[in-house]
Short mmCIF file of N, CA and C and ligand atoms in Angstrom, two decimals:
data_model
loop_
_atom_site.label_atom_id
_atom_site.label_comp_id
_atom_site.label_asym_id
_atom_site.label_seq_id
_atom_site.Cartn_x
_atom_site.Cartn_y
_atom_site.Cartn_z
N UNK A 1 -37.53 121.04 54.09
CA UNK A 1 -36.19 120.47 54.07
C UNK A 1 -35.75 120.07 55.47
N UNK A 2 -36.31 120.90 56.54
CA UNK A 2 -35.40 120.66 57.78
C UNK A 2 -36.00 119.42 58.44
N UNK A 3 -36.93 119.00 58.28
CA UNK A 3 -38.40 118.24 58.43
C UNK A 3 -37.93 116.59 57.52
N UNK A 4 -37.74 116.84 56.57
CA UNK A 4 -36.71 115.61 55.94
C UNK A 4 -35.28 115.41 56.47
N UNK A 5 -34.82 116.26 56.71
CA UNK A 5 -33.60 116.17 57.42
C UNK A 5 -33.53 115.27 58.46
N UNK A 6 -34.72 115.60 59.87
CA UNK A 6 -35.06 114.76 60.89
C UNK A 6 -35.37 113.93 61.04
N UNK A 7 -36.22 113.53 59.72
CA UNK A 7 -36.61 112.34 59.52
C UNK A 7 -35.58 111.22 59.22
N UNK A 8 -34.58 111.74 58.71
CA UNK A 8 -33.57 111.04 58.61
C UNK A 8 -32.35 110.67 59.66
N UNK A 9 -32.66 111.34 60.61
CA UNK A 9 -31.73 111.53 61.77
C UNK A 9 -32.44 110.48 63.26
N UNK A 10 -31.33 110.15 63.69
CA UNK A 10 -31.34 109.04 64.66
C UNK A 10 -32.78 109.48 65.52
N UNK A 11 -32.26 110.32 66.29
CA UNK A 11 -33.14 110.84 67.36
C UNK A 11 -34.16 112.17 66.76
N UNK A 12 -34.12 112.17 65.70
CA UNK A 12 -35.42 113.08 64.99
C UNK A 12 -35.04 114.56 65.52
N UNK A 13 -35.99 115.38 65.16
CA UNK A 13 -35.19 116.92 65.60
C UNK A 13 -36.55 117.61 66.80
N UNK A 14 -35.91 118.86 67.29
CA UNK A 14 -36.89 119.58 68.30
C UNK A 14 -36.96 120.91 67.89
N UNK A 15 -37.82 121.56 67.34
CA UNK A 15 -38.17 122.99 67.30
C UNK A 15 -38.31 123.89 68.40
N UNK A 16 -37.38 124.86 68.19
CA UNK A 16 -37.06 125.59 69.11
C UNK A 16 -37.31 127.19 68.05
N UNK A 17 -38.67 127.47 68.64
CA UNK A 17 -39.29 128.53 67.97
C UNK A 17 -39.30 129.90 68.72
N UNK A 18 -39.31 131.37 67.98
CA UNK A 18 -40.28 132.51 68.80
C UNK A 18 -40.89 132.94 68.04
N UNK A 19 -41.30 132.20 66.68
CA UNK A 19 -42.96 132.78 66.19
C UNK A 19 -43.54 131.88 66.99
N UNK A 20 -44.72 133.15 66.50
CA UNK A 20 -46.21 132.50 67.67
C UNK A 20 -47.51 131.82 66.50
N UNK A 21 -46.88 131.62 64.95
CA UNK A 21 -48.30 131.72 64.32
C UNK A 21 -48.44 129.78 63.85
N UNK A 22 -47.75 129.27 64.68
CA UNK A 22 -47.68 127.47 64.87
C UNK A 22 -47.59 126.96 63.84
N UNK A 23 -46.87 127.48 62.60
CA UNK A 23 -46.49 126.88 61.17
C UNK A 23 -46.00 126.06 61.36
N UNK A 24 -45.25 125.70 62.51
CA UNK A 24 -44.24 124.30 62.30
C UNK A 24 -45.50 123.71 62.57
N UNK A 25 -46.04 123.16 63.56
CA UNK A 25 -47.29 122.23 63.50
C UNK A 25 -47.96 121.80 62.48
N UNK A 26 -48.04 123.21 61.64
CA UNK A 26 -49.09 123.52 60.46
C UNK A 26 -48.15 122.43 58.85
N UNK A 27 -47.23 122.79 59.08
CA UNK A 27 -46.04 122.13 58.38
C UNK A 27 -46.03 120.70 58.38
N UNK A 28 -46.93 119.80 59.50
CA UNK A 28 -46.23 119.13 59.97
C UNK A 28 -45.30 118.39 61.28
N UNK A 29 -44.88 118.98 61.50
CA UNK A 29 -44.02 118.73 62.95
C UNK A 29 -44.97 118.17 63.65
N UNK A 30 -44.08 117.44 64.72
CA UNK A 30 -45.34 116.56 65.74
C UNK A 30 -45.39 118.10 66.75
N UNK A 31 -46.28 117.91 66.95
CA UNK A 31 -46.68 118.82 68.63
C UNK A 31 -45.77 118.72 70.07
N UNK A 32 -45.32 117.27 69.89
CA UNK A 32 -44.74 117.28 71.11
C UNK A 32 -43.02 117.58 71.22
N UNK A 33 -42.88 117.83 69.79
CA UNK A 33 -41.25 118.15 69.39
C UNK A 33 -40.97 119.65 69.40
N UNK A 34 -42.23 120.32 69.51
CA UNK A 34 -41.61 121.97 69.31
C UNK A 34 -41.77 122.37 70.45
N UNK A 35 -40.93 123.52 70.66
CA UNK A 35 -41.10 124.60 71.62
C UNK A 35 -41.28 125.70 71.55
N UNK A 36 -42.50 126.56 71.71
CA UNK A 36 -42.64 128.09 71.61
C UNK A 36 -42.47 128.78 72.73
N UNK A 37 -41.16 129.40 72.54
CA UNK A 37 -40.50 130.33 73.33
C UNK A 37 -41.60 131.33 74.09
N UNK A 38 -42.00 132.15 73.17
CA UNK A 38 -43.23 133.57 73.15
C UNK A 38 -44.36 133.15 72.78
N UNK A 39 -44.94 131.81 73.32
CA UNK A 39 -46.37 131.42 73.24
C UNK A 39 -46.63 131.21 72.06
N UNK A 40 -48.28 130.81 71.64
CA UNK A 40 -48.64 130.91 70.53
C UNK A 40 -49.87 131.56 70.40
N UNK A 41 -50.25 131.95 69.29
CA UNK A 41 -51.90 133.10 68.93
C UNK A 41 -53.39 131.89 68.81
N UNK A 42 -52.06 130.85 69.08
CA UNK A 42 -53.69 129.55 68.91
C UNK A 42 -54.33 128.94 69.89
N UNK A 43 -54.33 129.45 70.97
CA UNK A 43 -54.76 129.85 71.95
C UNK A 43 -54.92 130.83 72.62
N UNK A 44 -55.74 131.15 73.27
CA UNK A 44 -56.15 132.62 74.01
C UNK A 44 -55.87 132.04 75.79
N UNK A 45 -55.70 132.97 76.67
CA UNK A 45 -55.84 133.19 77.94
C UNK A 45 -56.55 134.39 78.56
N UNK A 46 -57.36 134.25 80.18
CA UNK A 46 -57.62 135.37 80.32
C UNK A 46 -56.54 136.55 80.13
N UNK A 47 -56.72 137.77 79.98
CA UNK A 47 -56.52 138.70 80.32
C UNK A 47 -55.66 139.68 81.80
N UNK A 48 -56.32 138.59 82.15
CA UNK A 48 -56.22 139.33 83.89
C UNK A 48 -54.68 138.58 84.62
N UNK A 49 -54.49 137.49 84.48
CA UNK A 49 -55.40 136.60 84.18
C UNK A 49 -55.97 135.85 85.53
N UNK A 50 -56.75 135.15 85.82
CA UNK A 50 -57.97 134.76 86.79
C UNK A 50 -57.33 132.99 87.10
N UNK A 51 -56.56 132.65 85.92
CA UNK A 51 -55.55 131.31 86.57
C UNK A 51 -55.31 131.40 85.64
N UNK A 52 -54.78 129.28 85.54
CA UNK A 52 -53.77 129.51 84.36
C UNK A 52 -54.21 128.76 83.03
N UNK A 53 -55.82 128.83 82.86
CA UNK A 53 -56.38 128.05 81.90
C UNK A 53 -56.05 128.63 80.58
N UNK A 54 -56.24 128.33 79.52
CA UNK A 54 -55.76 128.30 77.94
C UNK A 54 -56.81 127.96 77.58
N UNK A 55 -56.89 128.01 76.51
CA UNK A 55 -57.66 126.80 75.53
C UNK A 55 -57.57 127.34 73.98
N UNK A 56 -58.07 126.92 72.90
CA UNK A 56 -57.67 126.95 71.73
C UNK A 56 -58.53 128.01 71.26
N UNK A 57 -58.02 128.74 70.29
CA UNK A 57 -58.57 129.99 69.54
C UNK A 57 -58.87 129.75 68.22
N UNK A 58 -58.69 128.56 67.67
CA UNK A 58 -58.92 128.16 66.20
C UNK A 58 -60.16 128.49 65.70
N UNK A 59 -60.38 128.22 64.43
CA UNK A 59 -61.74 128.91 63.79
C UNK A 59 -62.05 130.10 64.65
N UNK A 60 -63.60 129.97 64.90
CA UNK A 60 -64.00 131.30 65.53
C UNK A 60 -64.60 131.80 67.25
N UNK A 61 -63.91 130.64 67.41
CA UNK A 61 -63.82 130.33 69.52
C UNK A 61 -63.76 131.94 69.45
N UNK A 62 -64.43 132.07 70.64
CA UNK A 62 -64.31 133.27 71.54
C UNK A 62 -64.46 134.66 70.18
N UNK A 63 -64.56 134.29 69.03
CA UNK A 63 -65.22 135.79 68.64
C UNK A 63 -63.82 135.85 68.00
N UNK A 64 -62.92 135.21 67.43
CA UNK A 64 -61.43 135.64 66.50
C UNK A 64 -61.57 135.30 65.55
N UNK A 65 -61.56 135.28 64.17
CA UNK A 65 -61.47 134.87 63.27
C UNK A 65 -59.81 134.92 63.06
N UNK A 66 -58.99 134.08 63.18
CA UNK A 66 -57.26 133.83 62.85
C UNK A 66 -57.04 133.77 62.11
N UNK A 67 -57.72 133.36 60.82
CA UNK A 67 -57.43 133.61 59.65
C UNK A 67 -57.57 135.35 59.55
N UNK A 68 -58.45 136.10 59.58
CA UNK A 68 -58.38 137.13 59.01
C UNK A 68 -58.26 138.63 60.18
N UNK A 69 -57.48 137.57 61.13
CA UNK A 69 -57.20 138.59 61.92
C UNK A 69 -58.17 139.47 62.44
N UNK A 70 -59.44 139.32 62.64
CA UNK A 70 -60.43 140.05 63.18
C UNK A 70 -61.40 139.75 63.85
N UNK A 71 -61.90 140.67 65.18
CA UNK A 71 -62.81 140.19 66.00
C UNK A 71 -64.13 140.67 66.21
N UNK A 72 -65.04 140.27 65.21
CA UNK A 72 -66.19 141.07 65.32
C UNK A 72 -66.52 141.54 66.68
N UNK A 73 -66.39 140.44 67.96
CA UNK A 73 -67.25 140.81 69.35
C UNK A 73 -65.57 140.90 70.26
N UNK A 74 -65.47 141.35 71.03
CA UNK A 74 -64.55 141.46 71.88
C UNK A 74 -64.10 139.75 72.79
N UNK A 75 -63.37 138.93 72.29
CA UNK A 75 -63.52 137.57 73.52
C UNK A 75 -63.16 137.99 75.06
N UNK A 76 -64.03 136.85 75.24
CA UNK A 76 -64.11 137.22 77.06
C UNK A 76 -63.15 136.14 77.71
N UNK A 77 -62.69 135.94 79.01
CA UNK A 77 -62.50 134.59 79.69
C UNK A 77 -64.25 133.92 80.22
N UNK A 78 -63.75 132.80 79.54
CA UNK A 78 -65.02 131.75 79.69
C UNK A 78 -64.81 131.58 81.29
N UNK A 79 -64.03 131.64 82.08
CA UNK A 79 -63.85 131.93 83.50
C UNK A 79 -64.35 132.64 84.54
N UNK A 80 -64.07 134.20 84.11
CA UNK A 80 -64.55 134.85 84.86
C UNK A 80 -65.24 136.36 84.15
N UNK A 81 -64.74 135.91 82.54
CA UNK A 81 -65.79 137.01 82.00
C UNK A 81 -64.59 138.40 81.43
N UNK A 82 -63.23 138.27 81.94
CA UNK A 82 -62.43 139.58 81.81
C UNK A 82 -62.32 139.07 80.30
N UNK A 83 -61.76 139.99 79.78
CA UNK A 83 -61.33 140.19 78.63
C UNK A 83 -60.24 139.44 78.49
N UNK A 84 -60.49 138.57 77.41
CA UNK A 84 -59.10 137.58 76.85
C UNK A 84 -58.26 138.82 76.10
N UNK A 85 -57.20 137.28 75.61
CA UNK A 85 -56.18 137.61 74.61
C UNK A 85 -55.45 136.36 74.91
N UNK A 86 -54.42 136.85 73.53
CA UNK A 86 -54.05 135.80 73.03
C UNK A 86 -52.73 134.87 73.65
N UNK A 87 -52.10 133.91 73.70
CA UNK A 87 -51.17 132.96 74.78
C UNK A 87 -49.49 133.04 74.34
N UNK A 88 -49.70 134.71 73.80
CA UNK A 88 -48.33 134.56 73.51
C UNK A 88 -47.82 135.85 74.26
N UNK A 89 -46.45 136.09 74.45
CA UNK A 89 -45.56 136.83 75.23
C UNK A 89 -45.46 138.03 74.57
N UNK A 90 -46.03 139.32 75.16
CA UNK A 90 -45.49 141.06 74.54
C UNK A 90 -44.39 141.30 75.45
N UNK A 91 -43.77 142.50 75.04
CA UNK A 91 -43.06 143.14 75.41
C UNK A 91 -43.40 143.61 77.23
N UNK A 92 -42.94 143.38 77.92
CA UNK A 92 -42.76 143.66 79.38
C UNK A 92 -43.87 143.22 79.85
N UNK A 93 -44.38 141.90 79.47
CA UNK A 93 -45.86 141.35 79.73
C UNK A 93 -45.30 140.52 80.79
N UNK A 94 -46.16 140.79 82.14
CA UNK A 94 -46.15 140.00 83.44
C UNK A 94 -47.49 139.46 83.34
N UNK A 95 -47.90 139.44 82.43
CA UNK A 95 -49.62 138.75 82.60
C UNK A 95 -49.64 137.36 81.17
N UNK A 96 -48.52 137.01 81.15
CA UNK A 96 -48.71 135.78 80.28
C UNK A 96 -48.51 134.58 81.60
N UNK A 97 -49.52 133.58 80.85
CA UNK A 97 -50.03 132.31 81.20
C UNK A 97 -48.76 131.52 80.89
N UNK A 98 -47.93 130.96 81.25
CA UNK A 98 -46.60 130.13 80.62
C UNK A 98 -46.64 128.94 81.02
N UNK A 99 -48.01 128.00 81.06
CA UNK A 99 -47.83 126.57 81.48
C UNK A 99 -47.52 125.83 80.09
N UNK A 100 -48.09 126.07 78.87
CA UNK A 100 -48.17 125.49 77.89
C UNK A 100 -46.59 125.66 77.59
N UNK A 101 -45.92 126.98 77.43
CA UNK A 101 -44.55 126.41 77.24
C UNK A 101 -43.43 126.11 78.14
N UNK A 102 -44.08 126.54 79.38
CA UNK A 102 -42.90 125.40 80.26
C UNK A 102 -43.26 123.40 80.28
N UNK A 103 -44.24 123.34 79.74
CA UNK A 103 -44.28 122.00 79.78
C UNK A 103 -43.69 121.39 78.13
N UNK A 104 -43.48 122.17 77.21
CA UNK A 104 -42.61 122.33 76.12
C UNK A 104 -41.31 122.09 76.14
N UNK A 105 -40.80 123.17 77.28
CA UNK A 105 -39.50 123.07 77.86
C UNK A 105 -38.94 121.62 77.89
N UNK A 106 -40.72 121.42 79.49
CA UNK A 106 -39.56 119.88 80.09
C UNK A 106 -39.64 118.91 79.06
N UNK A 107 -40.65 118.62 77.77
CA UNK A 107 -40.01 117.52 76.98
C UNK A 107 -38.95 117.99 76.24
N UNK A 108 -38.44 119.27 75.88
CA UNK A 108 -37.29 119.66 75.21
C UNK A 108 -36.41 119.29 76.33
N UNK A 109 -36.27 119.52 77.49
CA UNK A 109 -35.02 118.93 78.54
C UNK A 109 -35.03 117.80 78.52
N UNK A 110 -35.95 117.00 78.01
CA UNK A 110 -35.55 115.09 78.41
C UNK A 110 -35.25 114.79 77.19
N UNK A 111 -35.75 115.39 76.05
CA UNK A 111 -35.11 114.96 74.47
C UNK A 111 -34.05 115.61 74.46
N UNK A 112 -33.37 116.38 75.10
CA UNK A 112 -31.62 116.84 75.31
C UNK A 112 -30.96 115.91 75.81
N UNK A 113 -31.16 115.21 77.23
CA UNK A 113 -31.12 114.12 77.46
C UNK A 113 -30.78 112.71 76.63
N UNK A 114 -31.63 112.82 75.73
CA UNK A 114 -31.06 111.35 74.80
C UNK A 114 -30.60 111.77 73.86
N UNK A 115 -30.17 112.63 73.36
CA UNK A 115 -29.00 113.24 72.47
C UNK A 115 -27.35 113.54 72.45
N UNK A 116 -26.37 112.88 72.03
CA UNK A 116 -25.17 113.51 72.44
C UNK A 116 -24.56 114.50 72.42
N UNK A 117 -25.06 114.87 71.31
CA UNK A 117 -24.31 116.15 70.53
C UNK A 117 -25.05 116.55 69.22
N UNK A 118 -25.98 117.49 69.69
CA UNK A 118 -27.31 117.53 68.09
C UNK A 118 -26.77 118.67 67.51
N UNK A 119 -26.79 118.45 66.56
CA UNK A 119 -26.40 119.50 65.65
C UNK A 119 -27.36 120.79 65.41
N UNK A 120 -27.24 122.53 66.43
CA UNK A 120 -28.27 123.04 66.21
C UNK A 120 -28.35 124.12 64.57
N UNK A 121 -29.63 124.18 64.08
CA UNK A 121 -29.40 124.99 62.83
C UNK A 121 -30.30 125.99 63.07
N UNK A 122 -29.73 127.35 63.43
CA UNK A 122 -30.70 128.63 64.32
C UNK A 122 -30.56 129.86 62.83
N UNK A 123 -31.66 129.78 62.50
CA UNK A 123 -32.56 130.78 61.55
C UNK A 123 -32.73 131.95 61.60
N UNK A 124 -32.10 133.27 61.49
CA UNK A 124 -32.87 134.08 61.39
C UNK A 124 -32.90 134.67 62.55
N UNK A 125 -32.04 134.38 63.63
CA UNK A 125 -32.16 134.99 64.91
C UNK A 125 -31.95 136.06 65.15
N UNK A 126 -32.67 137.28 65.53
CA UNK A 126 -32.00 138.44 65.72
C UNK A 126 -31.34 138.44 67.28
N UNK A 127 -30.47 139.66 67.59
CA UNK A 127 -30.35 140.06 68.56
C UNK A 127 -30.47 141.37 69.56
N UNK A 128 -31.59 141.71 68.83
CA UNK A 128 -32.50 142.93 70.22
C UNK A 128 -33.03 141.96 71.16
N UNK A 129 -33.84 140.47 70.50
CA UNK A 129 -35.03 139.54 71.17
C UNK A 129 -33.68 138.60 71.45
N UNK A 130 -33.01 137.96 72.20
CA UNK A 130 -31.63 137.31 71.81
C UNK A 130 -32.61 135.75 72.35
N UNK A 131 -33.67 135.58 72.25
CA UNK A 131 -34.16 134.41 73.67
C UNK A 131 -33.75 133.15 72.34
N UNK A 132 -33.69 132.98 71.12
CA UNK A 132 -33.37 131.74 70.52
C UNK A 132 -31.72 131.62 70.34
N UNK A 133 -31.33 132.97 70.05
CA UNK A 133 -29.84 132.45 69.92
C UNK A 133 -29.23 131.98 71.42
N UNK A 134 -30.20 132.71 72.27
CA UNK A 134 -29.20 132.03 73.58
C UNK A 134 -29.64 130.78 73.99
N UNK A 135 -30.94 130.07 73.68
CA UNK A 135 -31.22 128.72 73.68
C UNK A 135 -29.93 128.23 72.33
N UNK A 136 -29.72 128.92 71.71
CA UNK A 136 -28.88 128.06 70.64
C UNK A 136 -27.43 127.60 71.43
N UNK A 137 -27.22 128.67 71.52
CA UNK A 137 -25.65 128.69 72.46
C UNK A 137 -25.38 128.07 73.60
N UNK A 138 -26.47 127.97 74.27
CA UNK A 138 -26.18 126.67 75.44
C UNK A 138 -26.51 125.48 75.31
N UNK A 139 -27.02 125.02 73.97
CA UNK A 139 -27.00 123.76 73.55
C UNK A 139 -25.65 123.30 73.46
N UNK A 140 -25.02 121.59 74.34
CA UNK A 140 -23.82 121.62 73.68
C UNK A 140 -23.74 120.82 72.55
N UNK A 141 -23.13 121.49 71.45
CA UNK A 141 -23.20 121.14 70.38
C UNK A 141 -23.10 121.78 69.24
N UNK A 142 -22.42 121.68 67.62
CA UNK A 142 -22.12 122.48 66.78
C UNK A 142 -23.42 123.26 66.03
N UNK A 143 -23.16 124.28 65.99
CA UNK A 143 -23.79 125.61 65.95
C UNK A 143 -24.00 125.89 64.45
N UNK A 144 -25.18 125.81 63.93
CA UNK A 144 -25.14 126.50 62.28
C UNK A 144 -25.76 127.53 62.44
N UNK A 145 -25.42 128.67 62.50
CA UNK A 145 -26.01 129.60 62.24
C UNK A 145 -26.12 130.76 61.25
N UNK A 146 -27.01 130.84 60.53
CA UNK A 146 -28.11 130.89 59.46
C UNK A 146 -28.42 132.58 59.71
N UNK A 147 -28.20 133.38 58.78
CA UNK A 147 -28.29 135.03 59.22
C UNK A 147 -27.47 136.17 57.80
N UNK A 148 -28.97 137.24 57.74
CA UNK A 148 -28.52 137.70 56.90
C UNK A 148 -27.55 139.07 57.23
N UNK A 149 -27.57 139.38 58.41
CA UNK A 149 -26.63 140.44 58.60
C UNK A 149 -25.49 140.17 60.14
N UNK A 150 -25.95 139.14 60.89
CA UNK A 150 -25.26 138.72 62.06
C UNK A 150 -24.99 137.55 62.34
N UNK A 151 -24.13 136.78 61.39
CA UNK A 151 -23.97 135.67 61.14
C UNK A 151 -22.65 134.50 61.87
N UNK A 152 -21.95 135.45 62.27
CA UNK A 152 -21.06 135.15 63.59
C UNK A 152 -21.39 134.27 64.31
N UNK A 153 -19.97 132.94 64.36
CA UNK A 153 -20.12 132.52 65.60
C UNK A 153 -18.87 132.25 65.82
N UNK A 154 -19.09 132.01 67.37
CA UNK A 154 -17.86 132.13 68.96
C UNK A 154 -17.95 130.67 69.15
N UNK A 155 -17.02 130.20 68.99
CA UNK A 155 -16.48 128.54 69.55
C UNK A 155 -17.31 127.48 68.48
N UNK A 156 -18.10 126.35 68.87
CA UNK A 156 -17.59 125.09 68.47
C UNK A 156 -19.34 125.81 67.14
N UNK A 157 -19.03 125.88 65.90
CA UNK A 157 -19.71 126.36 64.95
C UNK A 157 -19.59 126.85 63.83
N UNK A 158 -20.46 127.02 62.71
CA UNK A 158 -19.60 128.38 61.68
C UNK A 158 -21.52 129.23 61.29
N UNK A 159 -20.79 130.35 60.60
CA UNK A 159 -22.02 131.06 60.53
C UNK A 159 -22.00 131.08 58.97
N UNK A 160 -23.44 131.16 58.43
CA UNK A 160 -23.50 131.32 57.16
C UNK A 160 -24.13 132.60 57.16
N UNK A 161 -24.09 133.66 56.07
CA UNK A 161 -24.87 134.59 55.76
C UNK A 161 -25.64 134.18 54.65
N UNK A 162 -26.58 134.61 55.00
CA UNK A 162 -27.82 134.07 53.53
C UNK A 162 -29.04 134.21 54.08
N UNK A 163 -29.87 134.38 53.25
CA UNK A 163 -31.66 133.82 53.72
C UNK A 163 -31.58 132.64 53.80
N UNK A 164 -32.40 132.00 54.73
CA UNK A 164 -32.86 130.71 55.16
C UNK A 164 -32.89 129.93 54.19
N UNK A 165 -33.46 130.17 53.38
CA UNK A 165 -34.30 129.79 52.28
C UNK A 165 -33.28 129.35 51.14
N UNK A 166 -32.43 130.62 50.70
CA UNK A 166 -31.15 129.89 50.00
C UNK A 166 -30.30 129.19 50.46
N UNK A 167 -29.74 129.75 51.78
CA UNK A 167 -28.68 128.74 52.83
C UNK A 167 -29.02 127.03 52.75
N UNK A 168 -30.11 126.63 53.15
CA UNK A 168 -30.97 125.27 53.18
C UNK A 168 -31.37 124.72 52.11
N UNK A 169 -31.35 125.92 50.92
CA UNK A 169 -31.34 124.78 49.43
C UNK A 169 -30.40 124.70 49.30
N UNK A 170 -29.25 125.00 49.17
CA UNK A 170 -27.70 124.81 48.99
C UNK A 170 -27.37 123.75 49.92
N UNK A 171 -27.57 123.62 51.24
CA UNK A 171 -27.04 121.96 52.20
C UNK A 171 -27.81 121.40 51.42
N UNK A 172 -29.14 121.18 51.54
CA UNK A 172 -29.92 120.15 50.83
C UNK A 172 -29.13 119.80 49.72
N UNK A 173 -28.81 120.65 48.57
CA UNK A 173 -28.30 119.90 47.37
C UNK A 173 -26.57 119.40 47.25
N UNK A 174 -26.32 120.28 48.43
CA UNK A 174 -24.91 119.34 48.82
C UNK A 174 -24.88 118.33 49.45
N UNK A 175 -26.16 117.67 50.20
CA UNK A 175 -26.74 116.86 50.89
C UNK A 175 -26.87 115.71 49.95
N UNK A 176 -27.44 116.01 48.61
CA UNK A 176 -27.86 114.91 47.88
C UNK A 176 -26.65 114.90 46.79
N UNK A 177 -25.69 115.23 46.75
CA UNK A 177 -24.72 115.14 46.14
C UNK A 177 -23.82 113.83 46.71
N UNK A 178 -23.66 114.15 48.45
CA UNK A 178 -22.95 113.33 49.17
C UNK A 178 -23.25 111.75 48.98
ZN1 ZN B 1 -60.54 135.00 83.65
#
């Protein structure tokens, strides 16, 4: 639905994600429209890490199987040999690689740029991890926010309570009503 939505919209839409498992891609979405906040698992980095190379973890690169979540052999960095892992952000991790999503960023800062006022629709955000609602909130611009227990909002917005899932079939069919 949100994906037809954009399609229909002047300047098309930008994903502003903190899953790491690249469904919007997988969905669809162009590549160069999303942003992953906390990396993604579809790529690996060293470990150490030894610089700031990446590269893709799909099928069974480096010994992962992603589909089934398991690594028969331990992956290495094709670099220098340390022990990989994967290109997304843990908890008090000073050893993530962040070129892939700061260069995310800067096309999300120049497609802000040709926008006046985009309408953001933020999913599901909790607030222990607050890093999407506060990308939501300094967007300027009206605020949908989408939430089954913290659905509140402060200034130019309104909040819905609901799952995603029902919230977005309900616009949609008030959508095609209009
Ligand atoms: Zn390395």
């Amino acid at each position: 639905m949100l994906k037809h939505w954009a399609e229909g919209a002047r300047h098309g839409a930008f994903v502003f994600t903190s899953n790491v498992d690249g469904h919007f891609q997988a969905a669809g979405y162009d590549e160069a429209r999303v942003l992953e906040c906390h990396g993604t698992i579809n790529f690996m980095q060293c470990g150490k890490p030894c610089g700031d190379a990446i590269w893709p973890s799909c099928s069974m690169i480096n010994g992962i199987d992603i589909d089934a979540l398991a690594a028969p052999s331990l992956p290495r960095c094709p670099h220098c040999g340390h022990l990989a892992r994967p290109n997304f952000l843990l908890f008090d991790d000073g050893f993530w690689v962040e070129t892939r999503s700061s260069a995310q960023w800067e096309r999300l800062r120049i497609w802000l740029r040709t926008v006046q006022r985009p309408v953001v629709i933020e999913l599901g955000a909790g607030t222990a991890v607050p890093s999407v609602r506060m990308f939501a909130e300094s967007v300027r611009g009206p605020l949908i926010r989408v939430n089954l227990d913290e659905s509140e909002v402060v200034g130019d917005g309104v909040g819905i309570r609901g799952t995603s899932l029902d919230v977005l079939s309900a616009i949609d069919a008030a959508l095609a009503r209009a």
